[in-house]
Amino acid sequence: MTSVQIITDISPLEQQAQQYFIKGNYTQAASCYEQAIETESEVKSHYWKLGLMLLLQGQEAEAQMTWLLGMEEGEAQQIEQWTAELIKVLQTEAERRETLADYSFAWAIRQHIREISPKYVNNLLYLIELSIKLENFTGDELTSLEVIDLIRSEAIIDIELLLRVLERIINDDPLHPSVLEFAECCLTHVIQPQTFINILLPAAVKIAHSMRQTKVAVLIIELCLRLEPENLELLRHLAAFYLRDNNYSQGIEVAKLCYSLSKTVSDQVFAKHLIQRGLIEAPAYWNEAYAVFLEQEYLLNSLVEQQPINLESARVLRLFNANSYASYLQDNPLKNRQIQNQVAQLCQLNVQEYANEIVKRYKQRSLYNANKQIKIGYLSHCLSQHSVGWLARWLIQHHNREKFDIYGYFINYKQVDDPLQEWYVQQFTQAYQGGIYTDDIAEKIYEDEIDILIDLDSITLDITCEIMALKPAPVQATWLGWDASGIPAVDYFIADPYVLPESAQEYYTEKIWRLPQTYIAVDGFEVGVPTLRRDSLDIPSDAVVYLSAQRGFKRHPDTARLQMKIIKEVPNSYFLIKGIADTEAVQKFFMQLAEEEGVESSRLRFLPLDISESVHRANLAIADIVLDTYPYNGATTTLETLWMGIPLVSRVGQQFAARNSYTMMMNAGITEGIAWTDEEYVEWGVRLGKDEALRQQVALKLKASRQTAPLWNGKQFTREMEKAYEQMWQNYIEEK
């Protein structure tokens, strides 16, 4: 039956009522339906539509009375049929209101449907969806409307609606206690598991990273795995979440399962990466970690040899940072960088393949006005209470706004209370609070016509790598992060005379841009009130206290053994150990190492993490000497140690990660404690421990350096960075 036939089948009064209704004249439409009831009282649809017209005029009580009147004297079966007809009439109007974006009225109509049929679950789902659109959803509706119980017991549910509501809920209020229960009750109705997974997986990533609620993210992934227990993508995320939550044993176990299920070399590479990550958090497993590293190296070389250029984005993202743990295990930049450069080049080739049109469009950008302010874009997931956030702020603060327009691109903007993140937002000309999607962020950079894009993450974040590979800005550089990424689309790596040896350009694809003194400077750090006392740790007041405060990644067993040799040689000395790691494994490792080196275990103290960065800095003062790690030095921890005026012993290597403390000490005017060999490391550690006068001399030099040293002059450093930016831009203009 066509729509024209429907109209001709109804009475003239109904036709007239519909015309009034379409025009919004509900009073006249109601009058027509009243007349229709007088002449055709047996036609129940007149009552339903009259009630609707009264409802649309705000006469709710009259509307309900009209509907009840239409139900009078009906038998149970008839009333059931009439109720269904009434609901259909109301539902049709609710849907019409939704298409008009009149969500308030649609919600009111569906509330009446709920009163008529309280257990009509699809209507309740629409009510929740409308509440979210109206921004008055609290999450409590899931229990107050008994939706979860109804979904569990209901056989027939609009699955498309159910999943749509699930997606809205988990994006609107993912941490509400009932949300996970709601997701779980949806399981029995899921027909296509991947659709369900596609909703929950991005939410889990957001919850883990943006909201820092890893345990909730784990529960969500475990829920998805009930549908597909061997889904590799889910298992990869589950392993990563376990490791992020410091649950290393389960993380390693799931990562090994990933490897056993991986069929392609690229999948095997990432599984090995996850296994390696878990193992190096616990020093006792470093032998196994090194074995895995060699297997990973073999796999990466195999992949480079194959040169696949048809990899999808997800696999490429995982490859970008697959080699990121190499520098924790060995100081061999020639070998490590060669592999990193080759892998990064392979990744970029694939990005150019699957994002060909975008890359072409970005290449065809017109040459911007050379006389305008240079637009600098800073790209990172760490512009918050993170090491990068603490260190980059002085550059941002001291920027010359008359010469430079500075933009901030936040990846995975944190949805938590983070004062430093909010500070950054206020500093930029524009701050793009991005999520986890490369295309969105890259496009914004391109639309903003950024001249020079500065990557602060390097390969610590895959999304950053993919953005840089797309090259949304004409000039791109890496600064401050892990090391250079090796991505061909990155033009420069910003360094200084110390942090890379003179020969380093031989194994970097980026042009090394050396600033004249230091690649990093800060004006200082906030220092809180200390919470550590020697007497509370049962350490004598005249003891020599050594400290190492680094995460498990950096605790190479060879260096830890050197630290034990130092403790053994210095009478009345104690060793404090602190940092993010597998706590039990770290304690067991150092206790065993102490026994092997003949150091009494009573001289070791394992400290919990501090409540804040400022308290951590204050607590550094308990130490007489800080022992740095190698082959991966401290960076922020080194700066904090020097700022607090505490002597540091650091072993210098060849790679960027093994020279951070070296450049910082040199730029603070300190050479005492710089060791070029393992033997010198032990010698400096022992000498500083035994020579109190030397320690005081170093402390005084460090205190004085606050007024004169390049390391503590953020403004001067910013001027040097700005000169570099101007020259980079001039080079680009001349090339064009």
XYZ file of C-alpha atoms in Angstrom:
736
model
C 0.000 0.000 0.000
C 1.511 3.388 -1.003
C 1.554 6.488 1.143
C -1.006 8.132 -1.186
C -3.398 5.214 -0.674
C -3.016 5.494 3.094
C -4.129 9.120 2.996
C -7.149 8.361 0.779
C -8.205 5.526 3.140
C -8.629 7.833 6.128
C -11.578 10.103 6.773
C -11.651 13.788 5.783
C -11.517 14.756 9.479
C -8.334 12.735 9.967
C -6.809 14.238 6.839
C -7.600 17.687 8.164
C -6.187 16.790 11.587
C -2.949 15.609 9.985
C -2.594 18.854 8.057
C -3.057 20.883 11.251
C -0.572 18.605 13.017
C 2.079 19.080 10.309
C 1.665 22.853 10.619
C 2.016 22.627 14.405
C -1.563 23.708 15.079
C -2.232 21.108 17.773
C -5.389 22.814 19.091
C -7.179 22.534 15.754
C -5.838 19.012 15.239
C -7.248 18.026 18.663
C -10.622 19.523 17.738
C -10.710 17.389 14.604
C -9.945 14.207 16.567
C -12.655 15.097 19.123
C -15.151 15.363 16.284
C -13.882 12.074 14.842
C -14.467 10.360 18.226
C -18.060 11.688 18.307
C -18.802 10.135 14.919
C -16.505 7.045 15.146
C -16.126 6.236 18.837
C -15.159 2.670 18.022
C -11.995 3.774 16.156
C -9.417 3.668 18.908
C -6.680 5.469 16.946
C -8.699 8.691 17.370
C -8.167 8.474 21.147
C -4.464 7.808 20.813
C -3.932 10.736 18.466
C -6.169 13.101 20.421
C -4.152 12.284 23.543
C -0.951 13.008 21.615
C -2.284 16.407 20.497
C -3.172 17.263 24.101
C 0.280 16.115 25.226
C 1.904 18.342 22.616
C -0.003 21.266 24.159
C 1.323 20.458 27.612
C -1.935 18.961 28.850
C -0.466 15.759 30.223
C -3.279 14.854 32.619
C -5.909 15.349 29.885
C -3.820 13.238 27.489
C -3.611 10.356 29.968
C -7.368 10.553 30.667
C -8.058 10.369 26.926
C -5.926 7.254 26.555
C -7.609 5.612 29.539
C -10.991 6.461 28.067
C -10.013 4.673 24.859
C -9.078 1.574 26.873
C -12.427 1.388 28.725
C -14.472 -1.808 28.602
C -11.794 -3.659 26.668
C -10.855 -7.250 27.375
C -7.283 -8.165 28.306
C -6.314 -9.188 24.770
C -7.848 -6.047 23.295
C -6.161 -3.786 25.841
C -2.842 -5.371 25.021
C -3.395 -4.696 21.316
C -4.574 -1.123 21.951
C -1.592 -0.448 24.204
C 0.729 -1.556 21.415
C -1.087 0.777 18.993
C -0.825 3.710 21.426
C 2.854 3.071 21.974
C 3.409 2.995 18.213
C 1.714 6.387 17.834
C 3.836 7.897 20.615
C 6.977 6.234 19.360
C 6.477 7.629 15.862
C 6.223 11.141 17.275
C 9.241 10.603 19.526
C 11.291 9.511 16.507
C 10.092 12.550 14.555
C 11.159 14.819 17.390
C 14.585 13.212 17.450
C 15.089 13.896 13.748
C 14.262 17.542 14.523
C 16.835 17.459 17.376
C 14.001 18.250 19.806
C 15.448 15.851 22.354
C 13.609 17.297 25.360
C 10.190 16.609 23.874
C 11.281 13.220 22.550
C 12.435 12.344 26.073
C 9.092 13.514 27.571
C 7.107 11.387 25.118
C 9.228 8.337 25.864
C 8.664 8.884 29.569
C 4.925 8.492 28.872
C 5.653 5.304 26.928
C 7.576 4.106 29.979
C 4.571 4.805 32.237
C 2.360 2.823 29.864
C 4.874 -0.034 29.476
C 7.562 0.115 32.210
C 9.408 -2.990 30.972
C 9.587 -2.062 27.304
C 13.376 -2.286 27.168
C 13.930 -0.681 23.765
C 12.085 2.420 24.924
C 14.222 2.522 28.070
C 17.330 2.363 25.903
C 16.057 5.308 23.869
C 15.427 7.186 27.123
C 19.042 6.648 28.174
C 20.309 7.722 24.765
C 18.230 10.897 24.957
C 19.480 11.607 28.485
C 23.043 11.488 27.177
C 22.155 13.843 24.321
C 20.537 16.198 26.841
C 23.647 15.914 29.036
C 21.694 14.888 32.118
C 22.662 11.218 32.167
C 24.062 10.212 35.575
C 24.640 6.495 35.069
C 22.215 5.677 37.870
C 19.482 5.226 35.266
C 20.962 1.833 34.425
C 19.781 0.553 37.809
C 16.788 2.826 38.499
C 15.166 1.845 35.182
C 16.116 -1.818 35.767
C 17.597 -1.841 32.280
C 20.372 -4.312 33.058
C 17.989 -6.942 34.480
C 15.582 -6.463 31.583
C 18.343 -6.896 28.993
C 19.422 -10.108 30.691
C 15.886 -11.515 30.630
C 14.648 -10.077 27.338
C 14.886 -12.342 24.318
C 14.159 -9.744 21.630
C 16.128 -6.505 21.711
C 17.057 -4.037 19.003
C 20.756 -5.000 18.932
C 21.742 -1.968 16.837
C 20.105 0.323 19.407
C 21.648 -1.639 22.279
C 25.181 -1.277 20.924
C 24.626 2.366 20.053
C 23.578 3.077 23.629
C 26.533 1.067 24.949
C 28.897 3.189 22.857
C 27.305 6.426 24.074
C 27.367 5.329 27.714
C 30.952 4.166 27.719
C 32.075 7.395 26.093
C 29.923 9.595 28.346
C 30.570 8.098 31.788
C 32.958 5.134 31.414
C 33.893 4.922 35.093
C 30.363 4.686 36.509
C 30.092 1.452 38.541
C 27.146 0.166 36.464
C 28.703 0.691 33.032
C 30.792 -2.486 33.067
C 27.773 -4.473 34.243
C 25.735 -2.978 31.398
C 28.422 -3.987 28.887
C 28.475 -7.493 30.312
C 24.712 -7.942 29.989
C 24.983 -7.027 26.288
C 27.168 -10.075 25.603
C 24.323 -12.567 25.156
C 22.747 -10.393 22.455
C 25.907 -9.777 20.416
C 25.706 -11.320 16.954
C 28.886 -9.825 15.463
C 31.658 -9.843 18.101
C 33.860 -7.412 16.176
C 31.182 -4.712 16.363
C 31.108 -5.066 20.146
C 34.930 -5.067 20.317
C 35.152 -1.978 18.106
C 33.064 -0.117 20.682
C 34.827 -1.267 23.820
C 38.469 -1.368 22.725
C 38.882 2.386 21.991
C 37.057 3.102 25.252
C 39.477 0.852 27.144
C 42.458 2.680 25.609
C 40.970 6.028 26.626
C 40.252 4.797 30.162
C 43.775 3.409 30.578
C 45.706 6.349 29.144
C 43.554 9.484 29.325
C 41.852 8.633 32.617
C 44.694 6.557 34.095
C 42.309 3.833 35.267
C 44.162 0.785 33.984
C 42.336 -1.768 36.144
C 38.992 -0.769 34.611
C 40.521 -1.022 31.132
C 41.718 -4.555 31.948
C 38.180 -5.594 32.959
C 36.784 -4.249 29.683
C 39.320 -6.171 27.595
C 38.653 -9.337 29.584
C 34.949 -8.878 28.808
C 35.668 -8.702 25.067
C 37.842 -11.809 25.277
C 34.786 -13.825 26.320
C 33.608 -13.426 22.732
C 36.980 -14.011 21.071
C 39.495 -15.559 23.492
C 42.297 -15.614 20.917
C 41.792 -12.134 19.456
C 45.376 -10.890 19.072
C 44.524 -7.205 19.179
C 42.688 -7.638 22.475
C 45.475 -9.745 23.957
C 48.102 -7.192 22.937
C 46.221 -4.438 24.732
C 45.587 -6.651 27.741
C 49.306 -7.410 28.070
C 50.164 -3.706 27.749
C 47.552 -2.737 30.369
C 48.829 -5.360 32.817
C 52.359 -4.029 32.389
C 51.187 -0.428 32.752
C 49.488 -1.438 35.994
C 52.784 -2.995 37.223
C 51.266 -6.475 37.015
C 54.336 -7.853 35.296
C 53.825 -11.596 35.680
C 50.380 -11.530 34.039
C 51.586 -9.053 31.427
C 54.465 -11.330 30.442
C 52.177 -14.365 30.398
C 49.670 -12.698 28.047
C 52.496 -11.303 25.887
C 53.891 -14.822 25.459
C 50.411 -16.012 24.486
C 50.367 -13.239 21.862
C 53.626 -14.531 20.452
C 52.347 -18.114 20.265
C 49.281 -16.905 18.325
C 51.191 -14.571 15.984
C 51.457 -15.793 12.403
C 53.239 -12.879 10.732
C 56.688 -11.483 11.414
C 55.267 -8.036 12.238
C 52.938 -9.543 14.861
C 55.777 -11.622 16.300
C 57.925 -8.490 16.551
C 55.368 -6.672 18.672
C 54.739 -9.694 20.882
C 58.476 -9.908 21.580
C 58.456 -6.181 22.332
C 55.770 -6.710 24.998
C 57.622 -9.671 26.519
C 60.799 -7.612 26.621
C 59.008 -4.728 28.320
C 57.782 -6.960 31.115
C 61.103 -8.699 31.626
C 63.308 -5.614 31.908
C 61.131 -4.128 34.646
C 62.541 -6.859 36.891
C 66.385 -6.970 36.867
C 66.414 -10.666 37.809
C 65.015 -11.459 34.336
C 67.556 -9.418 32.347
C 69.299 -12.491 30.964
C 65.978 -13.652 29.541
C 65.245 -10.085 28.411
C 68.538 -9.995 26.507
C 67.764 -13.340 24.853
C 64.382 -11.960 23.785
C 66.139 -8.819 22.542
C 68.383 -10.907 20.265
C 65.335 -12.782 18.941
C 63.635 -9.429 18.367
C 66.690 -8.137 16.546
C 66.605 -11.174 14.245
C 62.896 -10.664 13.528
C 63.378 -6.967 12.761
C 66.221 -7.710 10.371
C 64.040 -10.328 8.661
C 61.237 -7.815 8.301
C 63.549 -5.163 6.887
C 64.858 -7.716 4.402
C 61.301 -8.589 3.303
C 60.378 -4.893 2.857
C 56.588 -5.394 2.989
C 54.764 -2.249 1.820
C 51.204 -3.469 2.244
C 50.978 -3.386 6.047
C 47.853 -1.827 7.506
C 48.060 1.129 9.874
C 47.670 -0.875 13.114
C 50.685 -3.071 12.315
C 52.801 -0.117 11.243
C 51.989 1.723 14.455
C 53.222 -1.229 16.480
C 56.451 -1.428 14.474
C 57.481 2.194 15.027
C 58.542 1.614 18.627
C 59.329 -2.120 18.480
C 63.054 -1.430 18.950
C 62.697 1.080 21.796
C 64.246 -1.110 24.514
C 67.537 -1.700 22.706
C 69.280 1.231 24.377
C 68.363 -0.057 27.844
C 70.169 -3.314 27.117
C 73.309 -2.208 25.295
C 75.321 0.898 24.479
C 75.830 0.208 20.798
C 74.436 3.168 18.856
C 75.942 2.120 15.541
C 74.005 -1.153 15.603
C 70.880 0.066 17.436
C 70.446 3.124 15.228
C 70.972 1.146 12.033
C 68.083 -1.153 12.941
C 65.944 1.744 14.182
C 66.550 3.770 11.016
C 65.704 0.822 8.758
C 62.526 -0.018 10.673
C 61.455 3.636 10.687
C 62.064 3.893 6.951
C 59.976 0.759 6.362
C 57.196 2.207 8.484
C 57.210 5.462 6.541
C 57.051 3.609 3.220
C 53.916 1.870 4.450
C 52.404 5.116 5.737
C 52.970 6.678 2.321
C 51.252 3.671 0.765
C 48.068 3.567 2.861
C 47.843 7.359 3.339
C 49.032 8.248 -0.147
C 46.452 10.978 -0.836
C 47.061 12.697 2.493
C 50.839 12.635 2.067
C 50.501 14.075 -1.463
C 48.230 16.871 -0.256
C 50.604 17.798 2.553
C 53.527 17.892 0.094
C 51.666 20.299 -2.173
C 51.257 22.996 0.483
C 52.008 26.454 -0.789
C 55.044 28.313 0.517
C 53.840 30.388 3.426
C 54.656 34.071 3.783
C 58.314 34.215 4.765
C 57.911 37.540 6.576
C 55.206 36.489 9.014
C 55.670 35.097 12.508
C 57.048 31.568 12.366
C 54.457 29.095 13.576
C 55.946 26.467 15.881
C 53.891 23.412 16.761
C 54.740 21.225 19.765
C 53.434 17.668 19.513
C 53.348 15.302 22.504
C 51.351 13.011 24.772
C 53.442 14.226 27.723
C 52.524 17.906 28.124
C 51.366 17.144 31.645
C 52.812 15.913 34.953
C 55.428 13.834 33.191
C 59.192 14.236 32.790
C 58.776 15.871 29.389
C 56.123 18.164 30.821
C 58.363 19.306 33.673
C 61.336 19.967 31.376
C 59.700 21.571 28.314
C 57.786 24.220 30.249
C 60.667 26.701 30.423
C 61.041 26.783 26.649
C 57.311 27.359 26.271
C 57.254 30.003 29.014
C 60.178 32.032 27.635
C 59.170 31.959 23.961
C 59.216 35.332 22.222
C 55.559 35.731 21.225
C 56.358 38.668 18.946
C 58.519 36.507 16.697
C 56.920 33.088 17.154
C 53.361 31.836 17.197
C 53.302 28.661 19.300
C 50.711 25.909 19.047
C 50.284 22.856 21.251
C 49.023 19.496 19.977
C 48.106 17.225 22.853
C 47.878 13.544 21.985
C 45.553 11.585 24.248
C 44.685 14.669 26.310
C 44.403 13.571 29.953
C 40.877 13.685 31.361
C 42.112 14.029 34.914
C 42.988 16.897 37.214
C 46.452 17.861 35.993
C 47.514 21.447 36.780
C 50.600 21.282 34.563
C 48.541 20.147 31.577
C 46.158 23.052 32.178
C 49.135 25.411 32.415
C 50.319 24.284 28.997
C 46.873 24.825 27.496
C 47.001 28.460 28.635
C 50.480 29.066 27.174
C 49.773 28.224 23.548
C 48.210 30.482 20.931
C 46.018 27.490 20.258
C 45.909 24.185 22.125
C 44.443 21.202 20.319
C 43.265 18.718 22.946
C 43.452 15.659 20.755
C 42.568 12.038 21.247
C 44.229 8.930 19.866
C 43.547 9.352 16.149
C 46.465 10.273 13.916
C 44.438 11.693 11.028
C 42.584 14.217 13.205
C 45.741 15.613 14.786
C 47.799 15.653 11.574
C 44.999 17.425 9.724
C 44.759 20.079 12.431
C 48.508 20.705 12.193
C 48.194 21.046 8.407
C 45.141 23.341 8.638
C 46.932 25.546 11.172
C 49.751 26.005 8.640
C 52.448 25.094 11.132
C 55.908 25.926 9.798
C 58.066 23.880 12.166
C 56.697 20.874 14.027
C 58.630 19.759 17.122
C 58.159 16.150 18.191
C 58.685 15.677 21.937
C 57.912 11.941 22.033
C 60.096 10.251 19.433
C 59.355 6.506 19.456
C 57.853 6.483 22.940
C 54.452 6.858 21.240
C 53.403 5.210 17.998
C 50.765 7.857 17.173
C 53.391 10.598 17.253
C 55.515 8.580 14.844
C 52.681 8.142 12.365
C 51.878 11.865 12.492
C 55.505 12.753 11.804
C 55.648 10.216 8.951
C 52.679 11.974 7.285
C 54.721 15.217 7.444
C 51.930 17.729 8.082
C 54.512 20.539 8.505
C 57.267 21.515 6.042
C 60.029 21.412 8.681
C 60.035 18.748 11.380
C 62.411 18.125 14.282
C 62.698 15.851 17.314
C 63.707 17.273 20.678
C 63.854 16.041 24.254
C 62.236 12.626 23.820
C 63.783 9.161 23.868
C 66.253 9.758 21.012
C 65.841 10.408 17.307
C 63.152 8.268 15.691
C 64.930 7.657 12.372
C 61.764 8.552 10.443
C 62.856 10.017 7.080
C 60.167 12.720 7.297
C 61.936 14.210 10.338
C 64.532 16.754 9.240
C 66.450 17.502 12.430
C 67.412 16.028 15.781
C 68.260 18.730 18.335
C 71.308 17.936 20.463
C 74.387 19.692 21.928
C 78.188 19.234 21.947
C 78.119 16.608 24.708
C 75.019 14.452 24.449
C 76.181 12.919 21.149
C 79.791 12.177 20.175
C 81.315 14.000 17.187
C 80.920 10.948 14.951
C 77.192 10.540 15.633
C 76.038 11.979 12.298
C 77.333 8.783 10.659
C 74.460 6.781 12.128
C 71.648 9.352 12.233
C 69.354 9.910 9.253
C 68.204 13.256 10.662
C 70.596 16.213 10.507
C 71.939 16.667 14.030
C 71.363 20.278 15.043
C 73.763 21.011 17.894
C 72.890 23.915 20.150
C 76.036 25.740 21.362
C 75.930 24.610 25.019
C 73.048 22.404 26.141
C 70.051 20.760 24.538
C 67.978 21.247 27.717
C 67.808 23.911 30.422
C 65.403 24.668 33.257
C 65.022 27.599 35.616
C 64.600 25.203 38.514
C 62.156 22.839 40.224
C 59.495 23.124 42.880
C 60.655 21.432 46.077
C 58.226 20.236 48.729
C 58.624 19.192 52.350
C 60.714 16.027 52.872
C 59.045 12.969 54.363
C 62.191 10.846 54.782
C 64.439 10.911 57.839
C 67.534 8.828 58.524
C 66.356 7.792 61.983
C 63.019 6.533 60.586
C 65.025 4.355 58.173
C 67.286 3.163 60.986
C 70.317 4.803 59.385
C 72.953 6.420 61.654
C 73.356 10.181 61.338
C 77.055 9.819 60.461
C 76.462 7.202 57.733
C 77.217 7.769 54.046
C 73.956 7.421 52.124
C 73.870 6.442 48.449
C 70.663 6.644 46.443
C 69.438 5.291 43.117
C 65.965 6.412 42.045
C 65.209 4.939 38.625
C 62.557 2.711 37.148
C 63.198 -0.960 36.481
C 63.957 -0.430 32.769
C 67.229 1.288 33.666
C 68.591 -1.141 36.265
C 71.090 -3.021 34.148
C 72.590 -5.854 36.263
C 76.167 -4.929 35.331
C 75.728 -1.400 36.674
C 73.861 -2.645 39.753
C 76.841 -4.886 40.510
C 79.182 -1.884 40.267
C 76.951 -0.062 42.736
C 77.303 -2.956 45.183
C 81.087 -2.810 44.835
C 80.946 0.864 45.841
C 78.809 0.139 48.919
C 81.184 -2.629 49.946
C 84.234 -0.342 49.729
C 82.759 2.533 51.756
C 82.458 1.795 55.490
C 79.243 2.773 57.267
C 77.437 3.291 53.951
C 73.832 2.542 53.047
C 72.093 2.181 49.698
C 68.560 3.518 49.125
C 66.706 2.084 46.108
C 63.527 3.605 44.695
C 61.583 3.633 41.419
C 58.734 2.163 39.396
C 59.373 -1.554 38.875
C 58.354 -5.037 39.926
C 58.949 -4.258 43.611
C 59.309 -7.812 44.852
C 61.614 -8.784 41.989
C 63.807 -5.699 42.458
C 64.243 -6.410 46.158
C 65.070 -10.050 45.508
C 67.567 -9.053 42.806
C 69.466 -6.534 44.946
C 69.457 -8.815 47.980
C 70.980 -11.621 45.930
C 73.494 -9.260 44.351
C 74.480 -7.931 47.794
C 75.082 -11.471 49.007
C 77.234 -12.280 45.959
C 79.338 -9.117 46.464
C 79.680 -9.559 50.226
C 77.459 -6.616 51.218
C 75.229 -7.050 54.281
C 71.579 -6.902 53.264
C 70.971 -4.674 56.322
C 72.701 -1.865 54.412
C 69.985 -1.798 51.724
C 66.743 0.184 52.004
C 63.873 -0.083 49.526
C 61.789 3.083 49.432
C 58.196 3.480 48.246
C 57.316 6.074 45.603
C 56.652 9.579 46.884
C 53.246 11.234 46.780
C 54.398 13.949 44.367
C 57.343 15.126 42.306
C 58.033 18.010 44.693
C 58.215 15.645 47.679
C 60.480 13.303 45.699
C 62.891 16.207 45.099
C 62.818 17.171 48.760
C 63.562 13.579 49.760
C 66.653 13.501 47.542
C 68.341 15.531 50.273
C 68.631 12.393 52.404
C 71.377 11.194 50.045
C 75.057 12.100 50.142
C 75.690 10.686 46.663
C 73.355 9.592 43.853
C 74.452 6.677 41.669
C 73.287 6.995 38.069
C 72.291 4.113 35.783
C 73.997 2.892 32.607
C 73.648 2.291 29.633
C 70.498 4.383 30.093
C 71.198 7.416 32.289
C 68.766 9.484 34.233
C 67.465 12.655 32.601
C 64.861 14.395 34.764
C 66.251 12.541 37.797
C 69.733 13.855 36.981
C 68.523 17.429 36.679
C 66.663 17.115 39.977
C 69.750 15.661 41.694
C 71.983 18.484 40.465
C 69.389 21.127 41.367
C 69.294 19.750 44.919
C 73.103 20.076 45.083
C 73.854 16.369 45.470
C 77.011 14.827 43.952
C 76.300 12.373 41.153
C 78.320 9.480 39.745
C 77.512 8.756 36.105
C 79.016 6.373 33.571
C 79.312 7.960 30.094
C 78.721 5.901 26.967
C 78.337 6.484 23.239
C 74.558 6.566 22.734
C 72.270 9.510 23.500
C 70.738 7.719 26.501
C 74.190 7.087 27.979
C 75.287 10.732 27.762
C 72.353 12.662 29.245
C 73.902 13.000 32.686
C 77.249 13.877 31.114
C 75.907 16.899 29.237
C 73.919 18.037 32.268
C 76.921 17.799 34.584
C 79.131 19.631 32.099
C 76.526 22.372 31.720
C 76.289 22.675 35.504
C 80.072 23.124 35.700
C 80.714 19.759 37.381
C 83.275 17.168 36.258
C 83.590 15.324 39.593
C 81.698 12.051 39.208
C 81.936 11.740 35.422
C 83.211 8.229 34.654
C 84.280 6.925 31.248
C 84.776 3.304 32.312
C 83.290 0.872 34.816
C 86.454 1.190 36.885
C 86.143 4.978 37.013
C 82.471 4.628 38.017
C 83.480 2.589 41.075
C 86.434 4.885 41.802
C 84.293 8.020 41.796
C 81.615 6.330 43.871
C 84.133 5.267 46.518
C 86.042 8.566 46.474
C 82.933 10.685 46.952
C 81.761 8.336 49.680
C 84.997 8.526 51.644
C 85.856 12.199 51.062
C 83.342 14.400 52.852
C 85.249 17.556 51.927
C 84.999 16.662 48.230
C 81.257 16.117 48.573
C 80.868 19.532 50.201
C 82.966 21.129 47.477
C 80.753 19.623 44.756
C 77.604 20.674 46.631
C 78.865 24.266 46.888
C 79.734 24.339 43.179
C 76.274 23.079 42.317
C 74.649 25.678 44.549
C 76.690 28.442 42.924
C 75.929 27.094 39.437
C 72.272 28.061 39.837
C 73.281 31.671 39.154
C 75.668 31.134 36.254
C 75.402 27.722 34.556
C 73.703 27.204 31.149
C 71.747 24.261 32.620
C 69.761 26.638 34.857
C 69.135 29.414 32.332
C 65.865 28.621 30.602
C 65.617 32.049 28.984
C 69.043 31.875 27.342
C 68.347 28.322 26.211
C 65.075 29.473 24.633
C 66.898 32.195 22.694
C 69.282 29.526 21.320
C 66.355 27.303 20.336
C 64.672 30.230 18.620
C 67.840 30.993 16.653
C 67.840 27.342 15.569
C 64.187 27.587 14.488
C 64.881 30.723 12.452
C 67.819 29.081 10.699
C 65.829 25.885 10.037
C 63.068 27.976 8.492
C 65.544 30.030 6.466
C 67.110 26.827 5.145
C 63.686 25.626 4.056
C 62.884 28.933 2.324
C 66.179 28.856 0.453
C 65.664 25.252 -0.639
C 62.266 26.211 -2.052
